[in-house]
CSV table of C-alpha atoms in Angstrom, one decimal:
chain,number,residue,atom,x,y,z
A,1,MET,CA,95.0,91.2,114.5
A,2,SER,CA,98.4,90.8,116.0
A,3,GLU,CA,100.2,93.6,117.8
A,4,GLN,CA,103.1,93.4,115.3
A,5,LEU,CA,100.7,93.7,112.3
A,6,ILE,CA,99.1,96.8,113.9
A,7,GLN,CA,102.5,98.3,114.4
A,8,ILE,CA,103.4,97.7,110.7
A,9,ILE,CA,100.2,99.3,109.6
A,10,ILE,CA,100.8,102.3,111.8
A,11,VAL,CA,104.3,102.8,110.3
A,12,PHE,CA,103.0,102.5,106.7
A,13,LEU,CA,100.2,105.0,107.5
A,14,ALA,CA,102.9,107.4,108.8
A,15,TYR,CA,104.7,107.0,105.4
A,16,PHE,CA,101.6,107.7,103.4
A,17,LEU,CA,100.7,110.7,105.6
A,18,GLY,CA,104.3,112.0,105.1
A,19,SER,CA,103.9,111.6,101.3
A,20,ILE,CA,101.0,114.0,100.9
A,21,PRO,CA,102.7,116.9,98.9
A,22,PHE,CA,101.0,119.9,100.5
A,23,GLY,CA,103.2,122.4,98.7
A,24,LEU,CA,102.1,121.0,95.3
A,25,VAL,CA,98.5,120.7,96.4
A,26,PHE,CA,98.3,124.3,97.8
A,27,THR,CA,100.0,126.0,94.8
A,28,ARG,CA,97.8,124.2,92.3
A,29,LEU,CA,94.6,125.0,94.3
A,30,ALA,CA,95.8,128.7,94.3
A,31,GLY,CA,96.2,128.7,90.5
A,32,GLN,CA,100.0,128.9,90.8
A,33,GLY,CA,100.6,125.8,88.6
A,34,ASP,CA,103.1,123.0,89.4
A,35,ILE,CA,105.5,124.2,92.1
A,36,ARG,CA,108.0,121.6,90.7
A,37,GLN,CA,108.4,124.0,87.7
A,38,THR,CA,109.4,126.9,89.9
A,39,GLY,CA,112.7,127.8,91.5
A,40,SER,CA,114.5,124.8,92.8
A,41,GLY,CA,111.6,122.5,91.8
A,42,ASN,CA,111.2,121.5,95.5
A,43,ILE,CA,107.7,121.0,97.0
A,44,GLY,CA,108.6,122.5,100.4
A,45,ALA,CA,107.7,125.9,101.9
A,46,THR,CA,111.0,127.6,100.9
A,47,ASN,CA,110.3,127.0,97.2
A,48,VAL,CA,106.6,127.8,97.6
A,49,LEU,CA,107.7,131.2,98.9
A,50,ARG,CA,109.3,131.8,95.5
A,51,THR,CA,105.8,132.0,94.0
A,52,GLY,CA,105.6,135.3,95.9
A,53,SER,CA,102.9,134.1,98.2
A,54,LYS,CA,103.9,134.2,101.9
A,55,ALA,CA,100.4,132.8,102.8
A,56,LEU,CA,100.9,129.7,100.7
A,57,ALA,CA,104.5,129.2,102.0
A,58,LEU,CA,103.3,129.5,105.6
A,59,ALA,CA,100.4,127.1,104.9
A,60,THR,CA,102.8,124.6,103.4
A,61,LEU,CA,105.2,124.9,106.3
A,62,LEU,CA,102.5,124.3,108.9
A,63,ALA,CA,100.9,121.5,107.0
A,64,ASP,CA,104.2,119.7,106.5
A,65,ALA,CA,105.1,120.1,110.2
A,66,ALA,CA,101.7,118.9,111.1
A,67,LYS,CA,102.4,115.6,109.2
A,68,GLY,CA,105.3,114.8,111.4
A,69,PHE,CA,103.5,115.9,114.6
A,70,ILE,CA,100.4,113.9,113.9
A,71,ALA,CA,102.2,110.8,112.7
A,72,VAL,CA,104.2,110.6,116.0
A,73,GLN,CA,101.2,111.5,118.2
A,74,LEU,CA,98.9,108.9,116.7
A,75,ALA,CA,101.6,106.2,116.8
A,76,TRP,CA,102.5,107.0,120.4
A,77,HIS,CA,98.9,106.8,121.4
A,78,LEU,CA,98.2,103.6,119.5
A,79,ALA,CA,101.4,101.6,119.8
A,80,GLY,CA,103.9,103.3,122.2
A,81,TYR,CA,107.1,105.3,122.3
A,82,GLU,CA,109.3,103.2,120.1
A,83,ILE,CA,106.8,102.8,117.3
A,84,ALA,CA,106.3,106.6,117.5
A,85,ALA,CA,110.0,107.1,116.8
A,86,VAL,CA,109.9,104.7,113.9
A,87,SER,CA,106.7,106.4,112.6
A,88,ALA,CA,108.6,109.8,112.7
A,89,LEU,CA,111.2,108.3,110.4
A,90,ALA,CA,108.5,106.7,108.1
A,91,CYS,CA,106.7,110.0,107.8
A,92,PHE,CA,109.9,111.8,107.0
A,93,ILE,CA,110.8,109.3,104.4
A,94,GLY,CA,107.3,109.6,102.9
A,95,HIS,CA,107.9,113.4,102.5
A,96,VAL,CA,111.4,113.1,100.9
A,97,PHE,CA,110.5,110.1,98.8
A,98,PRO,CA,106.7,110.2,98.1
A,99,VAL,CA,105.3,107.3,96.1
A,100,TRP,CA,102.9,109.7,94.3
A,101,LEU,CA,105.6,111.9,92.8
A,102,GLY,CA,108.0,109.2,91.6
A,103,PHE,CA,109.8,109.3,95.0
A,104,LYS,CA,111.0,112.9,94.4
A,105,GLY,CA,109.7,115.1,97.3
A,106,GLY,CA,110.8,117.7,99.7
A,107,LYS,CA,113.9,118.1,101.9
A,108,GLY,CA,112.0,117.2,105.1
A,109,VAL,CA,112.9,120.0,107.4
A,110,ALA,CA,109.3,121.0,108.3
A,111,VAL,CA,108.3,117.3,108.9
A,112,PHE,CA,111.4,116.9,111.0
A,113,ILE,CA,110.5,119.8,113.1
A,114,GLY,CA,106.9,118.6,113.6
A,115,ALA,CA,108.1,115.1,114.6
A,116,VAL,CA,110.8,116.3,117.0
A,117,LEU,CA,108.4,118.7,118.7
A,118,MET,CA,106.2,115.8,119.5
A,119,LEU,CA,108.9,113.3,120.4
A,120,SER,CA,111.0,115.8,122.5
A,121,PRO,CA,109.4,119.2,122.9
A,122,LEU,CA,112.6,120.8,124.4
A,123,THR,CA,114.7,119.6,121.5
A,124,GLY,CA,112.1,120.8,119.0
A,125,LEU,CA,112.1,124.3,120.6
A,126,ALA,CA,115.9,124.3,120.6
A,127,PHE,CA,115.9,123.4,116.9
A,128,LEU,CA,113.6,126.3,116.1
A,129,ALA,CA,115.9,128.7,118.2
A,130,VAL,CA,119.0,127.5,116.4
A,131,TRP,CA,117.4,127.8,113.0
A,132,LEU,CA,116.1,131.3,113.7
A,133,ILE,CA,119.5,132.6,115.1
A,134,THR,CA,121.4,131.0,112.2
A,135,ALA,CA,118.9,132.3,109.6
A,136,ILE,CA,119.1,135.9,111.0
A,137,VAL,CA,122.9,135.9,111.1
A,138,SER,CA,123.5,134.1,107.7
A,139,ARG,CA,120.4,135.1,105.8
A,140,ARG,CA,120.4,131.6,104.4
A,141,SER,CA,117.6,129.2,105.1
A,142,SER,CA,119.4,126.1,104.0
A,143,LEU,CA,122.4,126.8,106.3
A,144,ALA,CA,120.1,127.4,109.2
A,145,ALA,CA,118.3,124.1,108.6
A,146,ILE,CA,121.6,122.2,108.2
A,147,VAL,CA,123.0,123.6,111.4
A,148,ALA,CA,119.8,122.9,113.4
A,149,LEU,CA,119.5,119.4,111.9
A,150,VAL,CA,123.1,118.4,112.8
A,151,LEU,CA,122.7,119.6,116.4
A,152,THR,CA,119.5,117.7,117.0
A,153,PRO,CA,120.9,114.2,117.6
A,154,VAL,CA,123.5,115.7,120.0
A,155,LEU,CA,120.8,117.5,122.0
A,156,LEU,CA,118.7,114.3,122.2
A,157,LEU,CA,121.7,112.3,123.4
A,158,LEU,CA,122.5,114.9,126.0
A,159,GLN,CA,118.9,114.4,127.3
A,160,GLY,CA,119.4,110.6,127.4
A,161,GLU,CA,116.9,110.1,124.6
A,162,THR,CA,118.8,107.3,122.8
A,163,THR,CA,116.1,105.9,120.6
A,164,ASN,CA,115.1,109.4,119.4
A,165,ALA,CA,118.7,110.2,118.8
A,166,GLN,CA,119.3,107.1,116.7
A,167,VAL,CA,116.2,107.8,114.6
A,168,SER,CA,117.1,111.4,114.2
A,169,VAL,CA,120.6,110.5,112.9
A,170,VAL,CA,119.0,108.6,110.0
A,171,MET,CA,116.7,111.5,109.3
A,172,VAL,CA,119.5,114.0,109.4
A,173,LEU,CA,121.6,111.9,107.0
A,174,ILE,CA,118.7,111.7,104.5
A,175,ALA,CA,118.1,115.5,104.9
A,176,LEU,CA,121.8,116.3,104.3
A,177,TRP,CA,121.6,114.2,101.1
A,178,ALA,CA,118.5,116.1,100.1
A,179,HIS,CA,120.4,119.3,100.7
A,180,ARG,CA,123.4,118.2,98.7
A,181,ALA,CA,122.9,120.9,96.0
A,182,ASN,CA,122.5,123.6,98.8
A,183,ILE,CA,125.7,122.4,100.5
A,184,ALA,CA,127.6,122.7,97.2
A,185,ARG,CA,126.3,126.2,96.7
A,186,LEU,CA,127.1,127.2,100.3
A,187,ARG,CA,130.6,125.9,99.7
A,188,ASP,CA,130.9,127.9,96.5
A,189,GLY,CA,129.3,131.0,98.0
A,190,THR,CA,126.4,131.0,95.5
A,191,GLU,CA,123.6,130.0,97.8
A,192,PRO,CA,120.8,132.6,97.6
A,193,LYS,CA,119.9,134.6,100.7
A,194,ILE,CA,116.4,134.6,102.2
A,195,GLY,CA,114.2,136.9,100.1
A,196,GLN,CA,116.3,136.6,96.9
């Protein structure tokens, strides 16, 4: 098997790993029904929290982040740094556009965090710090995510991580598109606060 074919397989596996809808799986196993019929209809941790179960929300957050982390780790080990960055993007796309759910998935923030923590640990920690500070000040999870997402490519460039920065720009653009309804509500002042 050629090296190029192995790389293609790794990237496709990253996509399929990313497409596992843990939020949907966990809520169904817990007897909460279809999470897509609750709140925003999103399969991510923030919407899972609207079921009233912090444990399910935390499990979803950790599992989704693990998807990004594992996809990058395995690709890096098997095919090197550049394929790891591409696999991060593939995993992210798998989460936002999962084939199993008609390409209607989550917004990708947790997967993004997991992937960046593996690709660039300092940047990943900075993302978490920015998210936490913004969330505490604004009480809005979506705003915290958007601010941290937008700053990530800048932080990567400042560290000279050009490939990671380029990949992260694509992920950030997709994430902003996925957050378009949140952005509209933030602009109108109708975005719910954390806990509402």
